Amino acid sequence: MAPARSSHRFRHSMLSLFVALATLVAAARAQLSPTFYTSSCPAALVTIKTAVRAAVLLDRRTAGSLLRLHFHDCFVQGCDASVLLDDTGNFTGEKGAGPNAGSLRGFGVVDTIKALLEALCPRTVSCADILAVAARDSVVALGGPSWTVPLGRRDSTTASLSLANSDLPSPASSLSTLLAAFARKGLSNTDMVALSGAHTMGQAQCPNYRARIYNDTDIDAAFAASLRAGCPATGGGGGGAPLDVSTPNAFDNAYYGNLVAQRGLLHSDQELFNGGSTDGLVRSYAASPARFSSDFAAAMVRMGGIGVLTGSSGQVRHNCRRVN
């Protein structure tokens, strides 16, 4: 009986931890408001939306890049724009972390938005809020759902290379690792599966899926073969491939249909549909675009409340790349 009691205690401890973290996230999110800039910078939202639309028209990959910036920001010491900081003599930023180096894009678009907002409303709109709104507008630009973004985040004065390396899930992650990583941020299993649907847009580089297309067995043979020509089994180089091979330039639920057909690009993608606890949810999203859109929007709001700085904490950076 001892092992059973131990297992029960472990599950109870994990549940208690999740509830506590979810409560903290909810409390932080409650300090935000969608009308935060109504008086101080009434043109803030339309300015961000216009700039995002222009950037996506020039390069549709930008939508996925801006969404990814927000995710990679929130998972490392909270949604505080720490991901945007360049290295300084006082700290090493997050841009060079394993999950970020050579793959994060969109910094120039954020710089442009910040410059526009500084001209309109100096020292008012935070870089963290820019990332949150730009992520929403990027999804909408590719035909995805919209949601109301709570605002009032402030920017960090430091960044953490070590946390970026430890807290961002790897493309080689197992299902249990993914679920645990999201639970540590106060996000549920449903949130994890819904947020993974962000991989309906964007690309991955060959090193991130090489092992999958040569070693994994839970992959459609024709799909794997089609990728090998652009991603050699050994050596450097290799190109990239869309995370959603079906509709790479649209935000939709095709990602989940790909998983059901064993055409997930990353090992961590296919883990969501591989005989585990999330199979049913994947099938549900594959069958219902409406349910996916609704759950994704709700999960984005929850993720956007992780570890936010509000009130007098942090600062509003004048330049998103450096502390004031």
mmCIF file with all atom_site columns, C-alpha atoms in Angstrom, residues 163-324:
data_model
loop_
_atom_site.group_PDB
_atom_site.id
_atom_site.type_symbol
_atom_site.label_atom_id
_atom_site.label_alt_id
_atom_site.label_comp_id
_atom_site.label_asym_id
_atom_site.label_entity_id
_atom_site.label_seq_id
_atom_site.pdbx_PDB_ins_code
_atom_site.Cartn_x
_atom_site.Cartn_y
_atom_site.Cartn_z
_atom_site.occupancy
_atom_site.B_iso_or_equiv
_atom_site.pdbx_formal_charge
_atom_site.auth_seq_id
_atom_site.auth_comp_id
_atom_site.auth_asym_id
_atom_site.auth_atom_id
_atom_site.pdbx_PDB_model_num
ATOM 1   C CA . LEU A 1 163 ? 15.816  30.806 -16.861 1.00 0.00 ? 163 LEU A CA 1
ATOM 2   C CA . ALA A 1 164 ? 15.449  31.024 -20.645 1.00 0.00 ? 164 ALA A CA 1
ATOM 3   C CA . ASN A 1 165 ? 17.489  27.846 -20.926 1.00 0.00 ? 165 ASN A CA 1
ATOM 4   C CA . SER A 1 166 ? 15.553  26.038 -18.194 1.00 0.00 ? 166 SER A CA 1
ATOM 5   C CA . ASP A 1 167 ? 11.944  27.226 -18.493 1.00 0.00 ? 167 ASP A CA 1
ATOM 6   C CA . LEU A 1 168 ? 11.293  27.197 -22.259 1.00 0.00 ? 168 LEU A CA 1
ATOM 7   C CA . PRO A 1 169 ? 10.200  23.743 -23.466 1.00 0.00 ? 169 PRO A CA 1
ATOM 8   C CA . SER A 1 170 ? 12.517  21.988 -25.903 1.00 0.00 ? 170 SER A CA 1
ATOM 9   C CA . PRO A 1 171 ? 11.313  20.690 -29.296 1.00 0.00 ? 171 PRO A CA 1
ATOM 10  C CA . ALA A 1 172 ? 12.443  17.282 -28.029 1.00 0.00 ? 172 ALA A CA 1
ATOM 11  C CA . SER A 1 173 ? 10.173  17.443 -24.952 1.00 0.00 ? 173 SER A CA 1
ATOM 12  C CA . SER A 1 174 ? 7.963   14.548 -23.920 1.00 0.00 ? 174 SER A CA 1
ATOM 13  C CA . LEU A 1 175 ? 4.275   15.058 -23.128 1.00 0.00 ? 175 LEU A CA 1
ATOM 14  C CA . SER A 1 176 ? 4.907   14.829 -19.393 1.00 0.00 ? 176 SER A CA 1
ATOM 15  C CA . THR A 1 177 ? 7.662   17.442 -19.631 1.00 0.00 ? 177 THR A CA 1
ATOM 16  C CA . LEU A 1 178 ? 5.400   19.793 -21.579 1.00 0.00 ? 178 LEU A CA 1
ATOM 17  C CA . LEU A 1 179 ? 2.526   19.424 -19.143 1.00 0.00 ? 179 LEU A CA 1
ATOM 18  C CA . ALA A 1 180 ? 4.838   20.034 -16.187 1.00 0.00 ? 180 ALA A CA 1
ATOM 19  C CA . ALA A 1 181 ? 6.425   23.102 -17.808 1.00 0.00 ? 181 ALA A CA 1
ATOM 20  C CA . PHE A 1 182 ? 3.035   24.712 -18.379 1.00 0.00 ? 182 PHE A CA 1
ATOM 21  C CA . ALA A 1 183 ? 1.739   23.705 -14.943 1.00 0.00 ? 183 ALA A CA 1
ATOM 22  C CA . ARG A 1 184 ? 4.708   25.499 -13.367 1.00 0.00 ? 184 ARG A CA 1
ATOM 23  C CA . LYS A 1 185 ? 3.393   28.678 -14.996 1.00 0.00 ? 185 LYS A CA 1
ATOM 24  C CA . GLY A 1 186 ? -0.132  28.138 -13.688 1.00 0.00 ? 186 GLY A CA 1
ATOM 25  C CA . LEU A 1 187 ? -1.455  26.884 -17.023 1.00 0.00 ? 187 LEU A CA 1
ATOM 26  C CA . SER A 1 188 ? -3.653  23.808 -17.417 1.00 0.00 ? 188 SER A CA 1
ATOM 27  C CA . ASN A 1 189 ? -3.317  20.822 -19.717 1.00 0.00 ? 189 ASN A CA 1
ATOM 28  C CA . THR A 1 190 ? -6.009  22.360 -21.926 1.00 0.00 ? 190 THR A CA 1
ATOM 29  C CA . ASP A 1 191 ? -4.042  25.621 -22.042 1.00 0.00 ? 191 ASP A CA 1
ATOM 30  C CA . MET A 1 192 ? -0.941  23.717 -23.112 1.00 0.00 ? 192 MET A CA 1
ATOM 31  C CA . VAL A 1 193 ? -2.650  21.903 -25.971 1.00 0.00 ? 193 VAL A CA 1
ATOM 32  C CA . ALA A 1 194 ? -4.481  25.043 -27.111 1.00 0.00 ? 194 ALA A CA 1
ATOM 33  C CA . LEU A 1 195 ? -1.362  27.240 -26.991 1.00 0.00 ? 195 LEU A CA 1
ATOM 34  C CA . SER A 1 196 ? 0.585   24.626 -28.937 1.00 0.00 ? 196 SER A CA 1
ATOM 35  C CA . GLY A 1 197 ? -1.813  25.441 -31.768 1.00 0.00 ? 197 GLY A CA 1
ATOM 36  C CA . ALA A 1 198 ? 0.292   28.566 -32.299 1.00 0.00 ? 198 ALA A CA 1
ATOM 37  C CA . HIS A 1 199 ? 2.389   26.181 -34.382 1.00 0.00 ? 199 HIS A CA 1
ATOM 38  C CA . THR A 1 200 ? -0.233  26.562 -37.072 1.00 0.00 ? 200 THR A CA 1
ATOM 39  C CA . MET A 1 201 ? 2.074   29.336 -38.303 1.00 0.00 ? 201 MET A CA 1
ATOM 40  C CA . GLY A 1 202 ? 5.813   29.900 -38.356 1.00 0.00 ? 202 GLY A CA 1
ATOM 41  C CA . GLN A 1 203 ? 8.779   27.719 -39.216 1.00 0.00 ? 203 GLN A CA 1
ATOM 42  C CA . ALA A 1 204 ? 11.334  25.538 -37.467 1.00 0.00 ? 204 ALA A CA 1
ATOM 43  C CA . GLN A 1 205 ? 14.971  25.055 -38.354 1.00 0.00 ? 205 GLN A CA 1
ATOM 44  C CA . CYS A 1 206 ? 16.391  21.685 -39.402 1.00 0.00 ? 206 CYS A CA 1
ATOM 45  C CA . PRO A 1 207 ? 18.315  20.971 -36.135 1.00 0.00 ? 207 PRO A CA 1
ATOM 46  C CA . ASN A 1 208 ? 15.009  21.164 -34.230 1.00 0.00 ? 208 ASN A CA 1
ATOM 47  C CA . TYR A 1 209 ? 13.336  18.395 -36.226 1.00 0.00 ? 209 TYR A CA 1
ATOM 48  C CA . ARG A 1 210 ? 16.277  16.379 -37.602 1.00 0.00 ? 210 ARG A CA 1
ATOM 49  C CA . ALA A 1 211 ? 16.019  13.638 -34.978 1.00 0.00 ? 211 ALA A CA 1
ATOM 50  C CA . ARG A 1 212 ? 12.285  13.358 -35.547 1.00 0.00 ? 212 ARG A CA 1
ATOM 51  C CA . ILE A 1 213 ? 12.408  12.794 -39.301 1.00 0.00 ? 213 ILE A CA 1
ATOM 52  C CA . TYR A 1 214 ? 15.253  10.267 -39.086 1.00 0.00 ? 214 TYR A CA 1
ATOM 53  C CA . ASN A 1 215 ? 14.617  8.481  -35.783 1.00 0.00 ? 215 ASN A CA 1
ATOM 54  C CA . ASP A 1 216 ? 10.968  8.765  -34.686 1.00 0.00 ? 216 ASP A CA 1
ATOM 55  C CA . THR A 1 217 ? 8.560   5.991  -35.626 1.00 0.00 ? 217 THR A CA 1
ATOM 56  C CA . ASP A 1 218 ? 5.317   7.898  -34.973 1.00 0.00 ? 218 ASP A CA 1
ATOM 57  C CA . ILE A 1 219 ? 5.658   9.885  -38.201 1.00 0.00 ? 219 ILE A CA 1
ATOM 58  C CA . ASP A 1 220 ? 4.032   9.543  -41.611 1.00 0.00 ? 220 ASP A CA 1
ATOM 59  C CA . ALA A 1 221 ? 6.668   7.990  -43.879 1.00 0.00 ? 221 ALA A CA 1
ATOM 60  C CA . ALA A 1 222 ? 5.960   10.200 -46.880 1.00 0.00 ? 222 ALA A CA 1
ATOM 61  C CA . PHE A 1 223 ? 6.007   13.308 -44.702 1.00 0.00 ? 223 PHE A CA 1
ATOM 62  C CA . ALA A 1 224 ? 9.386   12.371 -43.211 1.00 0.00 ? 224 ALA A CA 1
ATOM 63  C CA . ALA A 1 225 ? 10.836  11.608 -46.651 1.00 0.00 ? 225 ALA A CA 1
ATOM 64  C CA . SER A 1 226 ? 9.681   14.973 -47.998 1.00 0.00 ? 226 SER A CA 1
ATOM 65  C CA . LEU A 1 227 ? 11.637  16.769 -45.282 1.00 0.00 ? 227 LEU A CA 1
ATOM 66  C CA . ARG A 1 228 ? 14.901  14.847 -45.485 1.00 0.00 ? 228 ARG A CA 1
ATOM 67  C CA . ALA A 1 229 ? 16.080  16.459 -48.724 1.00 0.00 ? 229 ALA A CA 1
ATOM 68  C CA . GLY A 1 230 ? 16.219  19.845 -46.994 1.00 0.00 ? 230 GLY A CA 1
ATOM 69  C CA . CYS A 1 231 ? 17.555  18.543 -43.696 1.00 0.00 ? 231 CYS A CA 1
ATOM 70  C CA . PRO A 1 232 ? 20.572  16.199 -43.921 1.00 0.00 ? 232 PRO A CA 1
ATOM 71  C CA . ALA A 1 233 ? 20.990  13.533 -41.261 1.00 0.00 ? 233 ALA A CA 1
ATOM 72  C CA . THR A 1 234 ? 24.470  14.712 -40.298 1.00 0.00 ? 234 THR A CA 1
ATOM 73  C CA . GLY A 1 235 ? 26.574  17.825 -40.514 1.00 0.00 ? 235 GLY A CA 1
ATOM 74  C CA . GLY A 1 236 ? 25.585  21.436 -40.269 1.00 0.00 ? 236 GLY A CA 1
ATOM 75  C CA . GLY A 1 237 ? 23.303  23.446 -42.440 1.00 0.00 ? 237 GLY A CA 1
ATOM 76  C CA . GLY A 1 238 ? 19.894  22.426 -43.542 1.00 0.00 ? 238 GLY A CA 1
ATOM 77  C CA . GLY A 1 239 ? 17.002  24.761 -44.113 1.00 0.00 ? 239 GLY A CA 1
ATOM 78  C CA . GLY A 1 240 ? 13.689  25.141 -42.383 1.00 0.00 ? 240 GLY A CA 1
ATOM 79  C CA . ALA A 1 241 ? 10.151  23.870 -42.764 1.00 0.00 ? 241 ALA A CA 1
ATOM 80  C CA . PRO A 1 242 ? 6.695   25.187 -41.849 1.00 0.00 ? 242 PRO A CA 1
ATOM 81  C CA . LEU A 1 243 ? 5.364   23.961 -38.522 1.00 0.00 ? 243 LEU A CA 1
ATOM 82  C CA . ASP A 1 244 ? 2.000   23.478 -40.232 1.00 0.00 ? 244 ASP A CA 1
ATOM 83  C CA . VAL A 1 245 ? 2.606   21.849 -43.607 1.00 0.00 ? 245 VAL A CA 1
ATOM 84  C CA . SER A 1 246 ? -1.079  22.060 -44.584 1.00 0.00 ? 246 SER A CA 1
ATOM 85  C CA . THR A 1 247 ? -1.775  25.806 -44.257 1.00 0.00 ? 247 THR A CA 1
ATOM 86  C CA . PRO A 1 248 ? 1.506   27.506 -43.280 1.00 0.00 ? 248 PRO A CA 1
ATOM 87  C CA . ASN A 1 249 ? 0.251   31.042 -43.939 1.00 0.00 ? 249 ASN A CA 1
ATOM 88  C CA . ALA A 1 250 ? -3.077  30.845 -42.126 1.00 0.00 ? 250 ALA A CA 1
ATOM 89  C CA . PHE A 1 251 ? -4.041  30.663 -38.473 1.00 0.00 ? 251 PHE A CA 1
ATOM 90  C CA . ASP A 1 252 ? -6.442  27.719 -38.273 1.00 0.00 ? 252 ASP A CA 1
ATOM 91  C CA . ASN A 1 253 ? -6.878  24.296 -36.685 1.00 0.00 ? 253 ASN A CA 1
ATOM 92  C CA . ALA A 1 254 ? -5.004  22.353 -39.402 1.00 0.00 ? 254 ALA A CA 1
ATOM 93  C CA . TYR A 1 255 ? -2.097  21.817 -36.974 1.00 0.00 ? 255 TYR A CA 1
ATOM 94  C CA . TYR A 1 256 ? -4.222  19.333 -35.018 1.00 0.00 ? 256 TYR A CA 1
ATOM 95  C CA . GLY A 1 257 ? -5.284  17.472 -38.147 1.00 0.00 ? 257 GLY A CA 1
ATOM 96  C CA . ASN A 1 258 ? -1.595  17.133 -38.959 1.00 0.00 ? 258 ASN A CA 1
ATOM 97  C CA . LEU A 1 259 ? -0.977  15.563 -35.558 1.00 0.00 ? 259 LEU A CA 1
ATOM 98  C CA . VAL A 1 260 ? -3.789  13.033 -36.055 1.00 0.00 ? 260 VAL A CA 1
ATOM 99  C CA . ALA A 1 261 ? -2.157  12.139 -39.393 1.00 0.00 ? 261 ALA A CA 1
ATOM 100 C CA . GLN A 1 262 ? 1.281   11.830 -37.693 1.00 0.00 ? 262 GLN A CA 1
ATOM 101 C CA . ARG A 1 263 ? 2.541   14.865 -39.575 1.00 0.00 ? 263 ARG A CA 1
ATOM 102 C CA . GLY A 1 264 ? 3.693   16.959 -36.620 1.00 0.00 ? 264 GLY A CA 1
ATOM 103 C CA . LEU A 1 265 ? 7.011   18.600 -37.478 1.00 0.00 ? 265 LEU A CA 1
ATOM 104 C CA . LEU A 1 266 ? 8.549   18.609 -34.004 1.00 0.00 ? 266 LEU A CA 1
ATOM 105 C CA . HIS A 1 267 ? 8.820   15.656 -31.642 1.00 0.00 ? 267 HIS A CA 1
ATOM 106 C CA . SER A 1 268 ? 7.131   17.819 -28.987 1.00 0.00 ? 268 SER A CA 1
ATOM 107 C CA . ASP A 1 269 ? 4.240   18.508 -31.382 1.00 0.00 ? 269 ASP A CA 1
ATOM 108 C CA . GLN A 1 270 ? 3.535   14.836 -32.056 1.00 0.00 ? 270 GLN A CA 1
ATOM 109 C CA . GLU A 1 271 ? 3.722   14.077 -28.326 1.00 0.00 ? 271 GLU A CA 1
ATOM 110 C CA . LEU A 1 272 ? 0.329   15.768 -28.017 1.00 0.00 ? 272 LEU A CA 1
ATOM 111 C CA . PHE A 1 273 ? -1.160  12.928 -30.069 1.00 0.00 ? 273 PHE A CA 1
ATOM 112 C CA . ASN A 1 274 ? 0.735   9.769  -29.316 1.00 0.00 ? 274 ASN A CA 1
ATOM 113 C CA . GLY A 1 275 ? -1.503  7.595  -27.170 1.00 0.00 ? 275 GLY A CA 1
ATOM 114 C CA . GLY A 1 276 ? -1.403  9.927  -24.162 1.00 0.00 ? 276 GLY A CA 1
ATOM 115 C CA . SER A 1 277 ? -3.823  11.960 -22.086 1.00 0.00 ? 277 SER A CA 1
ATOM 116 C CA . THR A 1 278 ? -4.154  14.805 -24.601 1.00 0.00 ? 278 THR A CA 1
ATOM 117 C CA . ASP A 1 279 ? -5.204  12.708 -27.620 1.00 0.00 ? 279 ASP A CA 1
ATOM 118 C CA . GLY A 1 280 ? -8.892  13.449 -27.077 1.00 0.00 ? 280 GLY A CA 1
ATOM 119 C CA . LEU A 1 281 ? -8.347  17.195 -26.944 1.00 0.00 ? 281 LEU A CA 1
ATOM 120 C CA . VAL A 1 282 ? -6.281  17.100 -30.133 1.00 0.00 ? 282 VAL A CA 1
ATOM 121 C CA . ARG A 1 283 ? -9.084  15.220 -31.908 1.00 0.00 ? 283 ARG A CA 1
ATOM 122 C CA . SER A 1 284 ? -11.588 17.749 -30.583 1.00 0.00 ? 284 SER A CA 1
ATOM 123 C CA . TYR A 1 285 ? -9.611  20.719 -31.906 1.00 0.00 ? 285 TYR A CA 1
ATOM 124 C CA . ALA A 1 286 ? -9.051  18.966 -35.246 1.00 0.00 ? 286 ALA A CA 1
ATOM 125 C CA . ALA A 1 287 ? -12.818 18.556 -35.582 1.00 0.00 ? 287 ALA A CA 1
ATOM 126 C CA . SER A 1 288 ? -13.918 21.931 -34.214 1.00 0.00 ? 288 SER A CA 1
ATOM 127 C CA . PRO A 1 289 ? -12.235 25.176 -35.329 1.00 0.00 ? 289 PRO A CA 1
ATOM 128 C CA . ALA A 1 290 ? -14.609 27.092 -33.046 1.00 0.00 ? 290 ALA A CA 1
ATOM 129 C CA . ARG A 1 291 ? -13.582 25.211 -29.911 1.00 0.00 ? 291 ARG A CA 1
ATOM 130 C CA . PHE A 1 292 ? -9.903  25.624 -30.742 1.00 0.00 ? 292 PHE A CA 1
ATOM 131 C CA . SER A 1 293 ? -10.285 29.361 -31.380 1.00 0.00 ? 293 SER A CA 1
ATOM 132 C CA . SER A 1 294 ? -12.186 29.870 -28.127 1.00 0.00 ? 294 SER A CA 1
ATOM 133 C CA . ASP A 1 295 ? -9.746  27.861 -25.996 1.00 0.00 ? 295 ASP A CA 1
ATOM 134 C CA . PHE A 1 296 ? -6.716  29.447 -27.671 1.00 0.00 ? 296 PHE A CA 1
ATOM 135 C CA . ALA A 1 297 ? -7.959  32.992 -27.023 1.00 0.00 ? 297 ALA A CA 1
ATOM 136 C CA . ALA A 1 298 ? -8.719  32.211 -23.369 1.00 0.00 ? 298 ALA A CA 1
ATOM 137 C CA . ALA A 1 299 ? -5.310  30.557 -22.896 1.00 0.00 ? 299 ALA A CA 1
ATOM 138 C CA . MET A 1 300 ? -3.538  33.558 -24.427 1.00 0.00 ? 300 MET A CA 1
ATOM 139 C CA . VAL A 1 301 ? -5.167  35.847 -21.870 1.00 0.00 ? 301 VAL A CA 1
ATOM 140 C CA . ARG A 1 302 ? -4.117  33.520 -19.051 1.00 0.00 ? 302 ARG A CA 1
ATOM 141 C CA . MET A 1 303 ? -0.567  33.251 -20.369 1.00 0.00 ? 303 MET A CA 1
ATOM 142 C CA . GLY A 1 304 ? -0.398  37.037 -20.714 1.00 0.00 ? 304 GLY A CA 1
ATOM 143 C CA . GLY A 1 305 ? -0.933  37.350 -16.954 1.00 0.00 ? 305 GLY A CA 1
ATOM 144 C CA . ILE A 1 306 ? 2.085   35.284 -15.905 1.00 0.00 ? 306 ILE A CA 1
ATOM 145 C CA . GLY A 1 307 ? 4.400   37.145 -13.521 1.00 0.00 ? 307 GLY A CA 1
ATOM 146 C CA . VAL A 1 308 ? 3.411   40.619 -14.682 1.00 0.00 ? 308 VAL A CA 1
ATOM 147 C CA . LEU A 1 309 ? 4.914   43.750 -13.151 1.00 0.00 ? 309 LEU A CA 1
ATOM 148 C CA . THR A 1 310 ? 2.353   46.447 -12.387 1.00 0.00 ? 310 THR A CA 1
ATOM 149 C CA . GLY A 1 311 ? 2.018   49.698 -10.481 1.00 0.00 ? 311 GLY A CA 1
ATOM 150 C CA . SER A 1 312 ? 5.426   50.997 -9.425  1.00 0.00 ? 312 SER A CA 1
ATOM 151 C CA . SER A 1 313 ? 7.267   47.737 -10.122 1.00 0.00 ? 313 SER A CA 1
ATOM 152 C CA . GLY A 1 314 ? 9.646   47.702 -13.068 1.00 0.00 ? 314 GLY A CA 1
ATOM 153 C CA . GLN A 1 315 ? 9.582   50.594 -15.540 1.00 0.00 ? 315 GLN A CA 1
ATOM 154 C CA . VAL A 1 316 ? 8.319   51.687 -18.936 1.00 0.00 ? 316 VAL A CA 1
ATOM 155 C CA . ARG A 1 317 ? 11.398  51.452 -21.160 1.00 0.00 ? 317 ARG A CA 1
ATOM 156 C CA . HIS A 1 318 ? 12.074  54.221 -23.658 1.00 0.00 ? 318 HIS A CA 1
ATOM 157 C CA . ASN A 1 319 ? 13.911  51.703 -25.845 1.00 0.00 ? 319 ASN A CA 1
ATOM 158 C CA . CYS A 1 320 ? 12.780  48.091 -25.635 1.00 0.00 ? 320 CYS A CA 1
ATOM 159 C CA . ARG A 1 321 ? 16.348  46.812 -26.052 1.00 0.00 ? 321 ARG A CA 1
ATOM 160 C CA . ARG A 1 322 ? 17.784  48.465 -22.956 1.00 0.00 ? 322 ARG A CA 1
ATOM 161 C CA . VAL A 1 323 ? 16.909  49.547 -19.436 1.00 0.00 ? 323 VAL A CA 1
ATOM 162 C CA . ASN A 1 324 ? 16.316  53.263 -18.919 1.00 0.00 ? 324 ASN A CA 1
#
